[in-house]
Coordinates of C-alpha atoms in Angstrom, one line a residue:
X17 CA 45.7 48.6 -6.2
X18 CA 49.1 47.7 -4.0
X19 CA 49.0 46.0 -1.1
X20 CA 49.7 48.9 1.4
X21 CA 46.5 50.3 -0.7
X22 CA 44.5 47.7 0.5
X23 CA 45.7 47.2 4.0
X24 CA 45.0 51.0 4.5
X25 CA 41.2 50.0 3.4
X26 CA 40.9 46.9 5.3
X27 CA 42.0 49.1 8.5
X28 CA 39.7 51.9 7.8
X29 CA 37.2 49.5 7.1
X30 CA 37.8 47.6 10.4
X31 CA 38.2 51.5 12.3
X32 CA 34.6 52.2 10.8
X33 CA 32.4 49.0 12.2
X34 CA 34.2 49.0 15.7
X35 CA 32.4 53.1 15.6
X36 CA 29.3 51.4 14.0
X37 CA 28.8 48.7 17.1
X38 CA 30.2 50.6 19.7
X39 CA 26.9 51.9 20.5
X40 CA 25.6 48.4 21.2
X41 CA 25.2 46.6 24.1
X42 CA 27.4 43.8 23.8
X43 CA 24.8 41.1 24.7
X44 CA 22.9 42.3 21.5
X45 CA 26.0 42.1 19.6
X46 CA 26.2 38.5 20.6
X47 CA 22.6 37.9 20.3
X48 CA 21.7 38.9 17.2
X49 CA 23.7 36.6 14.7
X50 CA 22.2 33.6 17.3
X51 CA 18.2 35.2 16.6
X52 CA 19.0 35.6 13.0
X53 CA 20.0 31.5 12.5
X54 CA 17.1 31.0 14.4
X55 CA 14.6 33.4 12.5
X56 CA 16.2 31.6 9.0
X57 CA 16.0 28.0 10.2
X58 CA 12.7 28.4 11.4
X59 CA 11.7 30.0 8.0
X60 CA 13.5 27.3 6.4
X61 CA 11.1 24.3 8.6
X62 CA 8.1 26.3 7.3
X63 CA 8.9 26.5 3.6
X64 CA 9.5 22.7 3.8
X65 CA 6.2 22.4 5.2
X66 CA 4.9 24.6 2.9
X67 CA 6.0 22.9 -0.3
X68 CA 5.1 19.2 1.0
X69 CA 1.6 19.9 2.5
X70 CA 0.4 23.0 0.5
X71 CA 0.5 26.8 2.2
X72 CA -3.8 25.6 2.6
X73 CA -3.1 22.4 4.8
X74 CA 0.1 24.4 6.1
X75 CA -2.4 27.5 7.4
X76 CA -4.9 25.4 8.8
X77 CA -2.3 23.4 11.0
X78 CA -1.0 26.3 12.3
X79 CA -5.0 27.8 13.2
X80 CA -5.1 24.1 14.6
X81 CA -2.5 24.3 16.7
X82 CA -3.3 27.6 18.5
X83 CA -7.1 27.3 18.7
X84 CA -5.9 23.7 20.5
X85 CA -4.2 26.5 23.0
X86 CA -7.2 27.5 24.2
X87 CA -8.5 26.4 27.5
X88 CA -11.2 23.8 27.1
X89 CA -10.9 23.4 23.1
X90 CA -8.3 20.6 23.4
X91 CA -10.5 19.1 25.9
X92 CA -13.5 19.1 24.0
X93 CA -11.7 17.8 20.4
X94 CA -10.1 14.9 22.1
X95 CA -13.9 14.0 23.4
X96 CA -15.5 14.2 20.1
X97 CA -12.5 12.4 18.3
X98 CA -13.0 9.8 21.7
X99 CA -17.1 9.9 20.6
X100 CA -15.8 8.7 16.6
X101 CA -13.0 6.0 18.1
X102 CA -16.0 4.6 20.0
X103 CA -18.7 4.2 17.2
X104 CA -15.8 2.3 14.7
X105 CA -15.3 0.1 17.8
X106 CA -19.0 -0.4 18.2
X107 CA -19.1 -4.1 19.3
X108 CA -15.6 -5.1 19.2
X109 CA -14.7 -4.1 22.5
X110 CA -17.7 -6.1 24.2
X111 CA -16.2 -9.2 22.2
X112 CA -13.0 -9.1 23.5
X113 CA -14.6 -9.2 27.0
X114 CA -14.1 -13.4 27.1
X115 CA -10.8 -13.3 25.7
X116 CA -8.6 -15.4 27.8
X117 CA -5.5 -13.4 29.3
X118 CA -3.4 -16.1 30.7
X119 CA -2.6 -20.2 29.8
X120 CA -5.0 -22.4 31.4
X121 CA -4.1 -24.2 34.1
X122 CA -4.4 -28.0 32.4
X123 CA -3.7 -28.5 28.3
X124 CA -6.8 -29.1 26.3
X125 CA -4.8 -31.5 24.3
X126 CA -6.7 -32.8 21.2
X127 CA -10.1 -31.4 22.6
X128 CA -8.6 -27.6 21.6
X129 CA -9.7 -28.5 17.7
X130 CA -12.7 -28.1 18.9
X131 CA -12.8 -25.4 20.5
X132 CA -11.1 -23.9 17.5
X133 CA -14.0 -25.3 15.1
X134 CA -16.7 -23.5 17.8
X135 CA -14.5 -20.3 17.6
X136 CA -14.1 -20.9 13.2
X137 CA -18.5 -20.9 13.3
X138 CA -18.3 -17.2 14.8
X139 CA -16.8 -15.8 11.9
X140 CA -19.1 -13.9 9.2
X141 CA -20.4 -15.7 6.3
X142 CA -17.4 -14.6 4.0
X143 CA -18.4 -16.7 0.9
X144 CA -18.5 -14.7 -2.5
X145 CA -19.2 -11.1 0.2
X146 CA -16.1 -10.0 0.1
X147 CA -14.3 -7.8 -2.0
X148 CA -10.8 -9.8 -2.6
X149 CA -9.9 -11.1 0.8
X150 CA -10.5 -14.6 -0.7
X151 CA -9.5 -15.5 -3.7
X152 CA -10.0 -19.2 -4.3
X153 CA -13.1 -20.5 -5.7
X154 CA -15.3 -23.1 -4.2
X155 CA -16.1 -24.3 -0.7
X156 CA -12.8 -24.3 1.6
X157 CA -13.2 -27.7 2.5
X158 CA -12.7 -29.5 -1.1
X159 CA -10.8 -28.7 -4.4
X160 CA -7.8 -26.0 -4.5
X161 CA -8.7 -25.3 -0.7
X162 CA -7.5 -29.1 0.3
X163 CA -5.1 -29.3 -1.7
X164 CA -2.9 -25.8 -0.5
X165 CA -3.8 -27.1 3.0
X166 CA -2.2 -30.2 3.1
X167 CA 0.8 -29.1 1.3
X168 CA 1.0 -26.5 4.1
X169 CA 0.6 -29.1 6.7
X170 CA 3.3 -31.2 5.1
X171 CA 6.0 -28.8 6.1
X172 CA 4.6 -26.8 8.8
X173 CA 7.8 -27.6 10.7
X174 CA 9.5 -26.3 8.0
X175 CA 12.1 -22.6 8.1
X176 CA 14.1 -22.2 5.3
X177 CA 16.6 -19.9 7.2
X178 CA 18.3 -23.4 7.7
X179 CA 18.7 -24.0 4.5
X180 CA 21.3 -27.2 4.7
X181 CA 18.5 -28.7 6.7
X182 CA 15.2 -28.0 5.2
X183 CA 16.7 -27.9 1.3
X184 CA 13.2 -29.2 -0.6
X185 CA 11.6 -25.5 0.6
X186 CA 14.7 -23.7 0.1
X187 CA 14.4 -25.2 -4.1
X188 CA 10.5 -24.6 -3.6
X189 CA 10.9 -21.2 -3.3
X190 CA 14.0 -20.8 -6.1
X191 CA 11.5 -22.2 -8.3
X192 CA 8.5 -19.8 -7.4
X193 CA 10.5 -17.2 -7.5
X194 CA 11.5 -18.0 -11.3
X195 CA 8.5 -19.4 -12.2
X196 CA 7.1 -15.8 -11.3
X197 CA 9.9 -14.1 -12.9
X198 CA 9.1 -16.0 -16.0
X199 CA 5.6 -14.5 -16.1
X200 CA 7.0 -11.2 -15.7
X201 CA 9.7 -11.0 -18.1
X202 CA 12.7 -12.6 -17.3
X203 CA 12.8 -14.4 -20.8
X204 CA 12.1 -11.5 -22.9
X205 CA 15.4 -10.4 -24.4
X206 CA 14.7 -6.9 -23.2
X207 CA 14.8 -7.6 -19.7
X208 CA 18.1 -8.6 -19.7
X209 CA 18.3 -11.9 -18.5
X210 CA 19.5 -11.4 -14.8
X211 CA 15.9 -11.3 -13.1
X212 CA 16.0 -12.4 -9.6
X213 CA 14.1 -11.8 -5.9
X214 CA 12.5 -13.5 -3.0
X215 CA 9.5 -14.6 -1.6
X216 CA 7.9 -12.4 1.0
X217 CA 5.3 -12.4 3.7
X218 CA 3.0 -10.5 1.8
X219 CA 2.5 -7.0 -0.9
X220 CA 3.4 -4.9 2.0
X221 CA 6.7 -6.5 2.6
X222 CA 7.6 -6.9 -1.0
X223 CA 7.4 -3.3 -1.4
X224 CA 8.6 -2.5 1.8
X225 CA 11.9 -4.2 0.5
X226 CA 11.7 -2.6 -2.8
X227 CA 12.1 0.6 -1.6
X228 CA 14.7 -0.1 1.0
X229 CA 16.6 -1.7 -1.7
X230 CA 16.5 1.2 -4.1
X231 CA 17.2 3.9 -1.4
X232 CA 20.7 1.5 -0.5
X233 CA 21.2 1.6 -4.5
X234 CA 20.9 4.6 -5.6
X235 CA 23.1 5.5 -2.2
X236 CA 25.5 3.5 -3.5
X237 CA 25.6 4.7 -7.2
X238 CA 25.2 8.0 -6.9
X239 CA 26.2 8.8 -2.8
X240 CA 22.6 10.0 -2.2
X241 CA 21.8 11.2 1.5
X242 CA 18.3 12.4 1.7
X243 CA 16.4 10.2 -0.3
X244 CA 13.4 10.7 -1.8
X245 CA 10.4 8.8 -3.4
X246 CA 7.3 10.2 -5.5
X247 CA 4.7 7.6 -6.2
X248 CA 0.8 8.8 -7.9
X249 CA -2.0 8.9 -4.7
X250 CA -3.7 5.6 -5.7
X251 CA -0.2 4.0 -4.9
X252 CA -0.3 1.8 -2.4
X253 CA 0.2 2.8 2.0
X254 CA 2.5 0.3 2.2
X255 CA 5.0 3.1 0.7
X256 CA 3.8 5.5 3.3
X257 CA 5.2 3.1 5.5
X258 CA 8.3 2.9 4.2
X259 CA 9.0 6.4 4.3
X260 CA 8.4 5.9 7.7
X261 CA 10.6 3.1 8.5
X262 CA 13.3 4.0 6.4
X263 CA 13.2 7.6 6.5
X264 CA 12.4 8.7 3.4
X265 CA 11.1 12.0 2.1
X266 CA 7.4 11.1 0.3
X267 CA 5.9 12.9 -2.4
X268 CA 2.4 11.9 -3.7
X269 CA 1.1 13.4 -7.0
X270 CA -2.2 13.8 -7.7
X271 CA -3.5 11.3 -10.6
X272 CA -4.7 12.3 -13.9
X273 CA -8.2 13.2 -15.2
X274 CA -8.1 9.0 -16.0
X275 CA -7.3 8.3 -12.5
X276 CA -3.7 6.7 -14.0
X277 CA -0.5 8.3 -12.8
X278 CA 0.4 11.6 -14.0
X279 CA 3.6 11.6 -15.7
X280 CA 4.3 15.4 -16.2
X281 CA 3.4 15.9 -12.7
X282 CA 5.5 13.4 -11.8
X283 CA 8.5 14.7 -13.9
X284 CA 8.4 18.0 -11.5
X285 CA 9.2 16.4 -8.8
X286 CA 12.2 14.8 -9.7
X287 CA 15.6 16.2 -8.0
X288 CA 19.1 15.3 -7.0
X289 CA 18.2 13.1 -4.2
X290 CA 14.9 11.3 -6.3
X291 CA 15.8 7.7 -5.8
X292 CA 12.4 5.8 -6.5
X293 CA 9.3 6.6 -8.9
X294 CA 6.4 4.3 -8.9
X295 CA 3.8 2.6 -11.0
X296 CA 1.1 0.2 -10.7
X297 CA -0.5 -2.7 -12.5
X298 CA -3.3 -2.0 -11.3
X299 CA -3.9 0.4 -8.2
X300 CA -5.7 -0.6 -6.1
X301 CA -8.1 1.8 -5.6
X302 CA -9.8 1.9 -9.2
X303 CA -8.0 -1.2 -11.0
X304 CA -6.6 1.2 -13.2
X305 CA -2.8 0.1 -14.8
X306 CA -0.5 3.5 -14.6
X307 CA 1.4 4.1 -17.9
X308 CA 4.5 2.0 -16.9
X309 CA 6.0 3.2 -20.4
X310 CA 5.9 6.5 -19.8
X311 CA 7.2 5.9 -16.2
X312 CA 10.1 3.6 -17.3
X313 CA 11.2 6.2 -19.9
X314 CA 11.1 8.9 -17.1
X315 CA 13.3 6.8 -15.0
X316 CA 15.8 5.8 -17.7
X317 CA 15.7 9.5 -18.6
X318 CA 17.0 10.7 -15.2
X319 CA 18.3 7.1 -14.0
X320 CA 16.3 6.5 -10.9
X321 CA 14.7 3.2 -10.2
X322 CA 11.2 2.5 -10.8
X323 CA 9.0 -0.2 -8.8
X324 CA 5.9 -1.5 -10.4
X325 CA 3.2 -3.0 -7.7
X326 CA 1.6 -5.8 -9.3
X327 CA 0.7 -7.5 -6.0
X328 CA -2.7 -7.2 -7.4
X329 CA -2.7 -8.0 -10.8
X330 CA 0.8 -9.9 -10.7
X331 CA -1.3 -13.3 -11.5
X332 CA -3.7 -11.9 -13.8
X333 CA -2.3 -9.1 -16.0
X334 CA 0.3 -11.6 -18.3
X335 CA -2.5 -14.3 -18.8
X336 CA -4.7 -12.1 -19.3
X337 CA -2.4 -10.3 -21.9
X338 CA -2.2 -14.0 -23.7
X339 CA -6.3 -14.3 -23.5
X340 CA -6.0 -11.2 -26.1
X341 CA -7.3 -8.6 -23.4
X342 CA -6.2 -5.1 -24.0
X343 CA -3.7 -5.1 -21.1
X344 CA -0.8 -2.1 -21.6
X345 CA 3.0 -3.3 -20.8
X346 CA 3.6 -3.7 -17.5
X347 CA 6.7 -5.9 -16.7
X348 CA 10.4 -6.1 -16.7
X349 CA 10.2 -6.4 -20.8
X350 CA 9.7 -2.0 -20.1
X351 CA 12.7 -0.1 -20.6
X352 CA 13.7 1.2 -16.6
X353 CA 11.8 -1.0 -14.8
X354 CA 14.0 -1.9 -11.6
X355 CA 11.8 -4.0 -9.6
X356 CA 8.3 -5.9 -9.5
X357 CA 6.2 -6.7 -6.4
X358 CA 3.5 -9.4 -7.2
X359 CA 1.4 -11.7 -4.4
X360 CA 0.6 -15.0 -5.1
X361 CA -1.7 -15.3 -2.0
X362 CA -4.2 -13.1 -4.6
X363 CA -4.9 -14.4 -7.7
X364 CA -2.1 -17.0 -7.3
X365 CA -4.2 -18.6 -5.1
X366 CA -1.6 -19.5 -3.0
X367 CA -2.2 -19.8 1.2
X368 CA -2.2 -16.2 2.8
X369 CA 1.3 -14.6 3.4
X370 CA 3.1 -15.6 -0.3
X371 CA 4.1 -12.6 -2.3
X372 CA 7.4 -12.1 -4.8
X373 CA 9.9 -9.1 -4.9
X374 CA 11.9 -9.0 -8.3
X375 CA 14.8 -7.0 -9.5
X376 CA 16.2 -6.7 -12.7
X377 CA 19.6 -8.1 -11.4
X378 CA 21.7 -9.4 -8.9
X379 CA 23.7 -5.6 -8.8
X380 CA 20.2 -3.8 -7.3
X381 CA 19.3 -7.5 -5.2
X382 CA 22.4 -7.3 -3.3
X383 CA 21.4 -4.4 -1.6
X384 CA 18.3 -6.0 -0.2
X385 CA 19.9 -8.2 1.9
X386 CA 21.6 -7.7 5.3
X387 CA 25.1 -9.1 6.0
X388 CA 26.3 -9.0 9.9
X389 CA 30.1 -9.7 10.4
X390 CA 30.6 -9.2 14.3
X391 CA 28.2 -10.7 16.1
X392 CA 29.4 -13.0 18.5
X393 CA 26.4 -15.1 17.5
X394 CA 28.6 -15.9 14.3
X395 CA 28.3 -14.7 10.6
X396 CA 25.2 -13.7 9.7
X397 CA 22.9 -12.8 6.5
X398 CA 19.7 -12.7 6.1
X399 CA 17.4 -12.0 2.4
X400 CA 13.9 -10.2 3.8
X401 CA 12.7 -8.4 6.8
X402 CA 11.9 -11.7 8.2
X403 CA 14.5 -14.0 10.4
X404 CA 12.7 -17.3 10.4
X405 CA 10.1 -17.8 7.8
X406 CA 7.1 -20.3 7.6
X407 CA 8.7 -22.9 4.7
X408 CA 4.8 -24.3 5.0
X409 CA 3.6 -21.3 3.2
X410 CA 6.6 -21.4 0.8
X411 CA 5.4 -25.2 0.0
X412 CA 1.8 -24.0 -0.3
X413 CA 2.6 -21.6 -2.8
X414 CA 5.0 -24.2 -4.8
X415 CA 1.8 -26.5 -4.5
X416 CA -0.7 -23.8 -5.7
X417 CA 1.5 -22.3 -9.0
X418 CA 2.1 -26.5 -9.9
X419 CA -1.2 -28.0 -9.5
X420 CA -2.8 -24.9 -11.5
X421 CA -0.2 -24.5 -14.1
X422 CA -0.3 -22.2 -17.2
X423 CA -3.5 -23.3 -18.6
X424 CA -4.9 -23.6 -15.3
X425 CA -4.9 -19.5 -14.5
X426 CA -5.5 -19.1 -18.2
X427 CA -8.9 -20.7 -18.0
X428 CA -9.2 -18.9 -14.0
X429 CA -8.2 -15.3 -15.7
X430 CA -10.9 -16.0 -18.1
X431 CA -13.2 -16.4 -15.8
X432 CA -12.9 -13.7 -13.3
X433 CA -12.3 -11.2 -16.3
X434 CA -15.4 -12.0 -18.0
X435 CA -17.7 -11.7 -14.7
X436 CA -15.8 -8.3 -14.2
X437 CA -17.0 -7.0 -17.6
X438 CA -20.5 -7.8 -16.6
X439 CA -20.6 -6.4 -13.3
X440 CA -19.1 -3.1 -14.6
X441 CA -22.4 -3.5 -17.7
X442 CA -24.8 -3.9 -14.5
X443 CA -23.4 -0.9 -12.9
X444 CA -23.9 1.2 -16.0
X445 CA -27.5 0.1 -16.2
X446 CA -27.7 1.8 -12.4
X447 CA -28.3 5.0 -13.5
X448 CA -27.6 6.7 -10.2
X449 CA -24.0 5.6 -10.3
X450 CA -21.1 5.9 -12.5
X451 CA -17.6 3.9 -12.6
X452 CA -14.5 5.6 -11.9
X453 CA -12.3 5.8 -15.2
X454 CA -11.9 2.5 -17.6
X455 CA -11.1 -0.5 -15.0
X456 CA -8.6 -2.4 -16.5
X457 CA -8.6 -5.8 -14.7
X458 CA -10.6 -7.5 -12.0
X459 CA -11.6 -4.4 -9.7
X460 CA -14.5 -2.4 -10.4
X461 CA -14.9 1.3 -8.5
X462 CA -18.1 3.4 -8.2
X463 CA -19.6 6.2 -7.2
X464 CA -22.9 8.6 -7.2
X465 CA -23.5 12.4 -7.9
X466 CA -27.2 12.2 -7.1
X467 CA -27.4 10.0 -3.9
X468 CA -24.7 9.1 -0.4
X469 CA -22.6 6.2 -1.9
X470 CA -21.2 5.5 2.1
X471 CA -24.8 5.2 2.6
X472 CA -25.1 2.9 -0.1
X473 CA -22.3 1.2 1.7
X474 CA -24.2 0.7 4.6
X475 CA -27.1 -0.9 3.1
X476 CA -25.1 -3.3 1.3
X477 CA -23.1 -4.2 4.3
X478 CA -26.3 -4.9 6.3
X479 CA -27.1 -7.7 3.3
X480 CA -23.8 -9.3 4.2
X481 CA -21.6 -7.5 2.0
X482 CA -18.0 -6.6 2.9
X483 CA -16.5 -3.8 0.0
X484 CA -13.8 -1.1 0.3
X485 CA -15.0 2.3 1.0
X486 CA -12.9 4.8 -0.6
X487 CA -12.0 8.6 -1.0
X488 CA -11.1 11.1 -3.5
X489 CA -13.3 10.7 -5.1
X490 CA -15.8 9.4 -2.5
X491 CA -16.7 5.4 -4.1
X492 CA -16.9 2.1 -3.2
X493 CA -14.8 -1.0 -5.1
X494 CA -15.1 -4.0 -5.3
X495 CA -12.4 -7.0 -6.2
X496 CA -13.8 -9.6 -8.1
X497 CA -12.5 -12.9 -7.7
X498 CA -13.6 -17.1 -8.6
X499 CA -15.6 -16.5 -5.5
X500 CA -17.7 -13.7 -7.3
X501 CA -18.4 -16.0 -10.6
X502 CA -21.2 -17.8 -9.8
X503 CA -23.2 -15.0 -7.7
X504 CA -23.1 -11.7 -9.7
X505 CA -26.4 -11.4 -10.4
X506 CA -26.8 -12.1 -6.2
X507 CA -24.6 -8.9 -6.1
X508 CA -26.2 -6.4 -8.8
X509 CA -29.6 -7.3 -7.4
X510 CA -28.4 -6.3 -3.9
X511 CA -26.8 -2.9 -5.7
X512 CA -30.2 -1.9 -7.3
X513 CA -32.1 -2.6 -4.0
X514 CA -29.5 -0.6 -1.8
X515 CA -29.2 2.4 -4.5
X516 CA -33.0 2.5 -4.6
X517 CA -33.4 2.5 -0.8
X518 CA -31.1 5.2 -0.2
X519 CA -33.0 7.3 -3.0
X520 CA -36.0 7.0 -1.2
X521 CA -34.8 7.5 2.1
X522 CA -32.0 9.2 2.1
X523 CA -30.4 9.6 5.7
X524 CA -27.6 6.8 8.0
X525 CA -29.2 3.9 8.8
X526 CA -29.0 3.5 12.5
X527 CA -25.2 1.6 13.3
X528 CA -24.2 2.3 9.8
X529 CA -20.7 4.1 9.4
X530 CA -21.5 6.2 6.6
X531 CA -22.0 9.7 8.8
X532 CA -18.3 8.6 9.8
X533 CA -16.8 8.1 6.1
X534 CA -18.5 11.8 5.3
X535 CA -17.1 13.4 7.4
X536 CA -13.7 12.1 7.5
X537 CA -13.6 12.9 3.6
X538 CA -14.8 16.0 4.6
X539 CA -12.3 17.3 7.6
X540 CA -9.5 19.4 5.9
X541 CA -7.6 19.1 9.5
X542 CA -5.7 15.9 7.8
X543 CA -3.6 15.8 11.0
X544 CA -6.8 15.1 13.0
X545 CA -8.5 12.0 10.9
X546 CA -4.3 10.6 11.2
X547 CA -5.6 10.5 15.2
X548 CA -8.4 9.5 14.8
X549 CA -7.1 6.2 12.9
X550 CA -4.4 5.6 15.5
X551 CA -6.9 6.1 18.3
X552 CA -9.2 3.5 17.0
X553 CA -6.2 1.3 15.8
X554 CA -4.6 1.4 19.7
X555 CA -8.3 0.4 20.7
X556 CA -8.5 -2.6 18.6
X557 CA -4.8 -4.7 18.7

């Protein structure tokens, strides 16, 4: 075809859509593209929605929504959620009544230790109740306790963000840092040799900074945009937050019939803007270690970074590896491993608000840190989240990891890994109860097909227990530590009594929160138990 050939068609072509739209309005001619970017971008929004939350969750916001549209429904949901906000803040609120609002007039001087030791009696009798929370053994007064404290108070002036000045906690925390590393894998061939991080105000943080650092790497590497992470649902909030903070897209994959990460599913998510996949050693949840093998080899496959959250078992899992326990790799010896989060405030037994973030080298650190050039403040960098930092804790930490040494959390790991094996034997013998999948450290989940394990909750938490209550499946958990060693049997003799109450009398037992857990595991409007949390959150700080 020549070019007067084609002219001639364009022109007829041209001749033949002026005829077409000449019987339009010219407002619809103008209109229409405008309502057609509209009708595909809004199609667009509810496809996204679709694929993230599910076309169930997706169809029940939307019935949400408009039912909310109706006069008086909104009205009467807000006063309901109000009713829940108001029985989880049953007693807290008439508490905070004597709370002081302003300075006083005159200093109490001295005489405010004191006060603070009348205030330090209120608090609940915390001893071997709790699930984690403290991890030291012994009375807080003596032993470990003293020594962390003084350490602490030896440098509570400290702030190793003037590090020319205060240069003994900038070389305490070098050395935790690589003492940690050490555990972890930094002098296994495999891991390259290049291990480095920072100390941290706690897990959160660590991880917080683990995933801003590999959204800034893989930016870098390979230019992406719209980043996106997919971690297993036992993973950790703390990574909900930091899709959050550092806008992130968030995909979390159901776990496996044995409650460890699912790999395959895993694998399906992966796209062009994947920048972080993540394991951990052991969730928290169930104590269960993920298959950081299989999750390292996924990452090398498709060179993304993976971050393994051992906040939890950071100071248990290599001694406990060493002790001849069946413990699957874990650390930076595994083939794509990028980065590590580990606490030592846990089983590190360091004072609270010490944790370690790790990266395999200095070329994914770098990216961590923040550099300012033109402030007129002058040159500026900074390592963590943090400005200022409490070198006291740093010191503390130093103190803890030396005094305790190699054979010290050998003989510890022993300890709380033995008592862990005998609670989940007296949990067995329970016959109305069952443990979720194979526990593989120092936290021991259960649950019941035959009686209201919230309920069983309740009754424990009325004996001066304090455990974690937990969905999907609905359980309880508790975290064993050195505080747990000497009074198992205390617990398991609680357990039977609660499990047989609650067979016998089934039903909430007046003030208990069990009606509460229920039916928040229950409510498939996800949006509305998200309100109900910040409601009661807003209420309480």
């Amino acid at each position: 075809m020549d070019s007067s050939s084609v002219k001639s068609f364009l022109l007829g072509a041209r001749a033949s859509a002026n005829s077409f739209l000449a019987g339009y309005e010219p407002l619809v001619l103008v209109s229409t593209p405008l309502i057609g970017l509209f009708v595909a971008s809004t199609l667009q929004s509810l496809l996204s929605v679709v694929q993230e939350k599910g076309v169930k969750a997706t169809l029940l916001g939307l019935f949400m929504s408009f039912i909310k549209l109706v006069p008086g429904v909104k009205k009467y949901i807000d006063a309901e959620k109000q009713k829940v906000v108001d029985k989880l803040q049953s007693g807290g609120n008439s508490k905070r009544e004597n709370w002081r609002t302003e300075l006083p007039g005159a200093g109490l001087g001295p005489g405010v230790l004191e006060q603070m030791k009348d205030e330090k009696r209120k608090d609940v009798a915390w001893q071997g109740k709790c699930s984690g929370t403290v991890y030291i053994g012994g009375s807080e007064f003596e032993g470990h306790f003293s020594l962390i404290n003084e350490a602490c108070s030896m440098f509570a002036h400290t702030n190793p963000l003037h590090m020319d000045v205060f240069q003994s906690v900038v070389r305490f925390e070098a050395e935790v840092v690589a003492m940690t590393a050490a555990m972890l894998g930094s002098k296994k061939k495999s891991s390259g040799g290049q291990i480095c991080g920072n100390m941290t105000s706690g897990g959160t943080e660590s991880i917080l900074l683990a995933v801003k650092t590999s959204r800034d790497y893989m930016k870098a590497r390979k230019g992406i945009k719209q980043p996106e992470m997919i971690i297993p649902e036992s993973a950790h909030s703390a990574y909900d937050k930091a899709a959050q903070y550092f806008n992130i897209k968030l995909w979390r994959v159901p776990v496996d019939k044995e409650f460890q990460a699912d790999v395959k599913a895993i694998r399906r998510f992966i796209n062009r803007n994947t920048v972080l996949i993540v394991g951990s050693a052991p969730g928290f949840p169930h104590g269960i270690v993920d298959p950081i093998e299989e999750l390292g080899q996924l990452a090398s496959s498709f060179d993304i970074c993976l971050h393994v959250d051992l906040c939890l078992g950071g100071f248990v899992l290599p001694f406990a590896q060493k002790l001849g326990y069946p413990i699957p790799p874990f650390d930076f010896s595994v083939k794509g491993v990028t980065s590590i989060s580990a606490d030592v405030h846990k089983y590190g037994l360091a004072p609270k608000g010490t944790s370690i973030v790790l990266y395999r080298n200095h070329g994914i650190r770098k990216h961590q840190f923040v550099a300012v050039t033109e402030w007129s403040g002058g040159l500026y960098v900074s390592p963590t989240m943090a400005g200022s930092r409490p070198g006291s804790l740093i010191a503390g930490a130093w103190a803890a990891m030396m005094a305790l040494g190699e054979e010290g959390y050998l003989e510890n790991t022993r300890s709380i890994m033995e008592v862990s094996k005998k609670l989940q034997k007296g949990i067995k013998d329970i016959p109305e109860l069952f443990i979720i999948g194979r526990p593989d450290m120092t936290v021991v989940a259960f649950g019941s097909n035959v009686i209201d394990i919230f309920e069983v909750n309740d009754i424990m938490s009325s004996k001066g227990w304090h455990l974690n209550a937990l969905q999907r499946p609905n359980s309880i958990h508790i975290c064993m530590t050195l505080q747990h060693v000497p009074i198992l049997d205390d617990f398991l003799r609680d357990l039977r009594e609660s499990v047989k109450t609650v067979k016998e009398n089934p039903g909430p037992i007046s003030g208990g929160l069990a009606p509460i857990y229920g039916a928040a595991g229950r409510m498939p409007d996800r949006g509305m138990v998200q309100e109900l949390l910040v409601n009661y959150m807003d209420g309480t700080c």
